[in-house]
XYZ file of C-alpha atoms in Angstrom:
333
model
C 94.329 78.653 13.792
C 92.383 75.824 15.219
C 92.134 75.565 18.945
C 90.256 72.383 19.747
C 92.692 70.426 21.740
C 92.460 71.878 25.295
C 89.513 73.233 27.303
C 91.181 76.362 27.586
C 92.312 77.053 24.455
C 93.161 80.429 22.377
C 89.467 81.740 21.349
C 88.252 80.346 24.833
C 90.934 82.242 26.750
C 90.697 85.512 24.737
C 87.120 86.076 26.185
C 88.513 86.083 29.736
C 89.815 89.537 30.486
C 92.760 90.120 32.068
C 93.088 91.671 35.715
C 94.685 94.447 37.114
C 97.440 92.673 39.154
C 96.995 94.935 42.034
C 93.381 95.323 42.265
C 92.055 91.979 40.664
C 89.562 94.519 38.521
C 88.977 93.603 35.098
C 91.038 94.829 32.533
C 89.683 95.500 28.610
C 91.052 93.017 25.888
C 89.630 95.038 23.359
C 92.757 97.238 22.969
C 92.581 100.559 21.125
C 93.936 102.205 17.892
C 97.492 102.343 16.796
C 98.966 105.636 17.991
C 96.217 106.256 20.474
C 98.684 107.307 23.230
C 102.098 106.764 24.486
C 103.307 103.236 25.615
C 104.802 105.203 28.655
C 101.556 106.072 30.363
C 99.405 104.396 32.847
C 98.515 101.128 30.865
C 96.284 99.273 33.342
C 93.341 99.491 30.935
C 95.007 98.092 27.941
C 95.644 94.646 26.495
C 98.378 92.696 27.718
C 101.611 92.871 25.813
C 103.190 89.451 24.623
C 106.903 90.131 23.988
C 108.653 87.591 21.496
C 112.556 88.050 22.324
C 114.762 86.155 19.663
C 117.450 84.014 20.234
C 119.904 84.823 17.348
C 123.370 86.185 18.307
C 122.442 89.802 16.772
C 119.722 90.409 19.282
C 120.700 92.214 22.652
C 117.970 91.488 25.109
C 118.654 94.292 27.144
C 116.808 96.812 26.101
C 113.665 94.531 25.946
C 114.409 93.755 29.616
C 114.464 97.479 30.716
C 110.994 98.265 28.616
C 109.425 94.812 30.297
C 110.347 96.557 33.783
C 108.884 99.987 32.594
C 105.547 98.330 31.340
C 105.256 96.480 34.257
C 105.837 99.447 36.696
C 103.008 101.407 34.669
C 100.423 98.604 35.161
C 100.441 96.778 31.877
C 100.511 93.064 32.011
C 103.465 91.466 30.109
C 104.091 87.840 29.160
C 107.681 87.286 27.708
C 108.334 84.273 25.137
C 111.644 83.636 24.315
C 113.817 81.447 21.456
C 117.212 80.396 21.632
C 118.064 78.128 18.835
C 121.558 79.593 18.549
C 122.190 78.285 21.762
C 120.934 75.128 21.113
C 122.971 74.814 17.870
C 126.186 75.893 19.768
C 125.628 73.382 22.703
C 125.213 70.571 19.846
C 128.132 71.578 18.186
C 130.310 71.556 21.892
C 128.835 67.953 22.045
C 130.368 67.075 18.693
C 127.072 67.035 16.871
C 125.788 68.929 13.960
C 122.530 70.606 14.258
C 120.063 69.387 11.207
C 118.297 71.964 9.134
C 115.883 70.923 6.416
C 113.686 72.929 3.930
C 109.901 72.438 3.394
C 107.685 72.110 0.048
C 106.910 75.652 1.017
C 110.267 77.067 1.171
C 110.530 77.306 5.129
C 114.014 76.181 6.511
C 113.740 75.065 10.076
C 115.251 72.677 12.229
C 114.703 68.730 12.410
C 114.548 67.681 15.814
C 115.682 64.264 16.375
C 115.633 62.499 19.841
C 119.268 63.495 20.671
C 118.590 67.040 19.601
C 115.515 67.190 21.630
C 117.487 66.203 24.867
C 119.819 69.366 24.143
C 116.980 71.321 23.483
C 115.195 70.300 27.019
C 118.455 71.226 28.722
C 119.204 74.559 27.007
C 115.744 76.253 26.464
C 114.113 75.795 29.776
C 116.924 74.596 31.583
C 119.514 77.565 30.951
C 117.835 80.154 28.636
C 114.505 80.638 30.487
C 116.312 80.609 33.860
C 119.088 83.327 32.937
C 116.141 85.416 31.131
C 114.073 85.045 34.162
C 116.921 85.871 36.841
C 117.626 88.980 34.350
C 114.248 90.183 34.540
C 114.074 89.734 38.581
C 117.277 92.054 38.934
C 115.425 94.534 36.860
C 112.471 94.807 39.616
C 109.891 92.186 37.368
C 108.427 89.572 39.612
C 109.148 87.141 36.544
C 108.298 83.518 36.749
C 109.728 81.006 34.308
C 107.311 78.432 32.294
C 107.712 75.883 29.809
C 105.191 74.803 27.622
C 104.755 71.460 29.417
C 104.224 73.359 32.965
C 100.690 73.217 33.456
C 99.757 72.232 30.096
C 100.646 75.491 28.766
C 101.043 74.717 25.486
C 99.633 71.635 23.830
C 98.742 70.238 20.624
C 99.845 67.304 18.178
C 102.921 65.782 17.688
C 104.385 65.604 14.238
C 106.842 62.645 13.976
C 107.395 62.840 10.358
C 107.650 66.189 8.309
C 107.346 66.622 4.407
C 110.967 68.095 3.457
C 112.847 68.939 -0.008
C 116.137 67.109 -0.332
C 118.196 66.923 -3.502
C 115.283 68.671 -5.389
C 112.967 66.025 -4.176
C 109.916 65.697 -1.805
C 110.484 63.285 0.862
C 109.035 62.135 4.641
C 111.659 62.689 6.927
C 110.757 60.448 10.106
C 111.849 60.757 13.681
C 111.027 64.231 14.164
C 110.282 65.395 18.116
C 108.169 68.199 17.110
C 104.664 69.581 17.279
C 101.808 72.077 16.236
C 100.561 74.371 19.162
C 96.733 74.336 18.911
C 95.912 75.105 22.331
C 96.925 77.485 25.350
C 96.072 77.281 28.972
C 95.112 80.725 28.947
C 93.521 80.582 32.083
C 97.230 79.739 33.783
C 98.454 83.079 32.446
C 95.573 85.133 33.492
C 95.651 83.683 37.026
C 99.635 84.448 37.282
C 99.198 87.981 35.750
C 96.256 88.681 38.104
C 98.700 87.797 41.128
C 101.162 90.104 39.468
C 103.633 87.665 37.942
C 105.199 88.209 34.455
C 105.593 84.826 32.821
C 108.565 84.082 30.811
C 107.442 81.142 28.569
C 109.707 78.873 26.310
C 109.219 75.732 24.486
C 109.113 72.589 24.595
C 105.255 71.992 24.469
C 103.298 68.942 25.650
C 102.254 66.668 22.661
C 98.924 64.875 22.565
C 100.836 61.784 23.068
C 102.232 62.999 26.551
C 105.740 63.877 25.240
C 107.696 66.985 25.340
C 108.614 68.182 21.980
C 109.879 70.827 20.187
C 107.759 74.113 18.613
C 108.655 76.968 16.823
C 109.222 80.016 19.302
C 107.466 82.755 17.075
C 104.323 80.624 16.829
C 104.219 79.914 20.645
C 104.225 83.762 21.343
C 101.393 83.808 18.527
C 99.579 81.299 20.287
C 99.927 83.022 23.557
C 98.959 86.581 22.100
C 95.884 85.073 20.631
C 94.735 82.860 23.864
C 95.273 86.273 26.064
C 94.000 88.811 23.305
C 97.459 90.698 23.615
C 99.351 92.792 21.479
C 102.262 90.701 19.945
C 105.470 92.636 19.513
C 108.089 89.924 17.789
C 111.593 91.807 18.605
C 114.174 90.375 16.004
C 117.284 91.875 14.522
C 115.855 94.168 11.676
C 113.425 96.998 12.050
C 110.632 94.908 10.496
C 109.541 93.670 7.129
C 111.014 95.296 4.121
C 109.206 95.074 0.814
C 112.954 94.892 -0.509
C 114.871 92.888 2.016
C 117.977 94.439 0.698
C 116.706 98.075 1.209
C 116.127 99.072 4.625
C 114.190 102.224 3.262
C 111.610 100.050 2.104
C 110.125 99.203 5.610
C 106.520 98.176 5.536
C 105.037 100.229 8.637
C 101.325 99.344 8.329
C 99.375 96.270 7.116
C 95.493 96.691 7.429
C 94.025 94.866 4.412
C 94.323 91.311 2.872
C 95.865 93.075 -0.063
C 98.479 94.347 1.890
C 98.914 91.183 3.921
C 99.496 89.399 0.795
C 102.380 91.897 -0.219
C 103.828 91.361 3.105
C 104.051 87.563 2.749
C 105.520 88.022 -0.751
C 108.102 90.497 0.858
C 109.093 88.188 3.759
C 112.292 86.099 3.173
C 114.004 83.479 5.186
C 113.394 83.748 9.089
C 110.715 86.416 8.348
C 108.499 83.898 6.552
C 107.977 82.437 10.022
C 107.273 85.754 11.747
C 104.915 86.528 9.196
C 103.115 83.163 9.569
C 103.136 83.735 13.002
C 101.367 87.396 12.928
C 98.579 85.691 10.942
C 98.087 82.993 13.492
C 98.186 85.419 16.223
C 95.582 87.636 14.943
C 93.491 84.892 13.589
C 93.264 83.749 17.452
C 92.421 86.802 18.940
C 95.547 89.135 19.250
C 94.752 92.668 18.601
C 97.976 93.561 16.750
C 101.402 92.257 15.625
C 104.313 94.364 15.626
C 107.526 92.979 14.130
C 110.532 95.337 15.307
C 114.005 95.719 15.974
C 115.429 94.425 19.386
C 118.367 96.319 19.223
C 116.788 100.062 18.908
C 116.176 102.341 21.628
C 113.286 101.304 24.028
C 112.515 98.644 21.705
C 109.308 97.427 23.003
C 108.047 100.942 23.952
C 108.976 102.203 20.588
C 107.314 99.598 18.633
C 103.948 100.192 20.537
C 104.604 103.683 19.821
C 104.572 103.177 16.047
C 108.045 101.885 15.160
C 108.112 98.456 13.060
C 105.779 96.826 11.064
C 102.396 96.924 12.492
C 99.732 93.930 11.294
C 96.146 94.846 12.090
C 93.503 92.052 12.355
C 91.679 93.271 9.487
C 94.394 92.189 7.300
C 94.095 88.463 7.827
C 90.484 88.065 8.108
C 90.512 85.819 4.957
C 93.796 84.290 5.735
C 94.297 80.440 6.139
C 97.555 79.148 8.006
C 99.474 76.265 6.516
C 99.591 73.146 8.805
C 102.593 71.927 6.786
C 105.103 74.435 7.769
C 105.649 73.609 11.533
C 109.477 73.184 11.801
C 111.010 75.099 14.454
C 112.485 78.005 13.212
C 115.720 79.725 13.660
C 114.964 82.629 16.133
């Protein structure tokens, strides 16, 4: 991923070590080998955890909330990023409007965000969902602080007012989109909040280069955040990870360490999982230490993922990968 639109972009921010929130001392951001110790120990010396909580109906955030509280209590810095497309769709339908989804030439299905959808999106994501999750974390003992990507220029990048889509088997240009590609993260803002003991709870919209709040993919927002602060990214979804055969849960891919294995991972990913694999690529390319795709509904979902559950993708797997700038529709999770 290219990060050149903000003075505090992902590659610069990852060089600013996290700080222990109680003492102000620096934390290492070089991470450690997977399986090098339980996530339940004292975690003050480990890189921050960025947790992406999905917005699908099948995802129960209760376990993730409890794990965030335990991680924070152990001294681990945590940033939560959440989705919420299901709630946006529900609200649109309650208002008598139909959500619009389109397919890109690369086969990725995502939301087309017209002006009216963007209005509803802004009401639901930072207005309701972010507030609700922040309250839930506060009630769990976490000093959570809600932020949208607009706040403090947290998530910025170019706007894409037109996108390439496939309609009736033909490639077309669809105009009027209110979406963008996150190319920079204000990592200093996140580091400042973490240093003061807060747990940021981040959601899109992002701030586009034309000064307008626009939609962006939540998985890729989490990837950009993880890259900016050199964190471990845990992407929670409604399955146990990425399966070699999407119809067979016994084919879980548990470890991806080489470019060849990453190619196999991309080939295996279908539907919503395609965006999560793309996000893994971007996170690791941007400076994240590890990306884990894991089951949000498992017991202790974040702690279990950090201890080895799910699909673990290491930075060595994407050393030669390039991201696809054309697949920037907002996803469904």
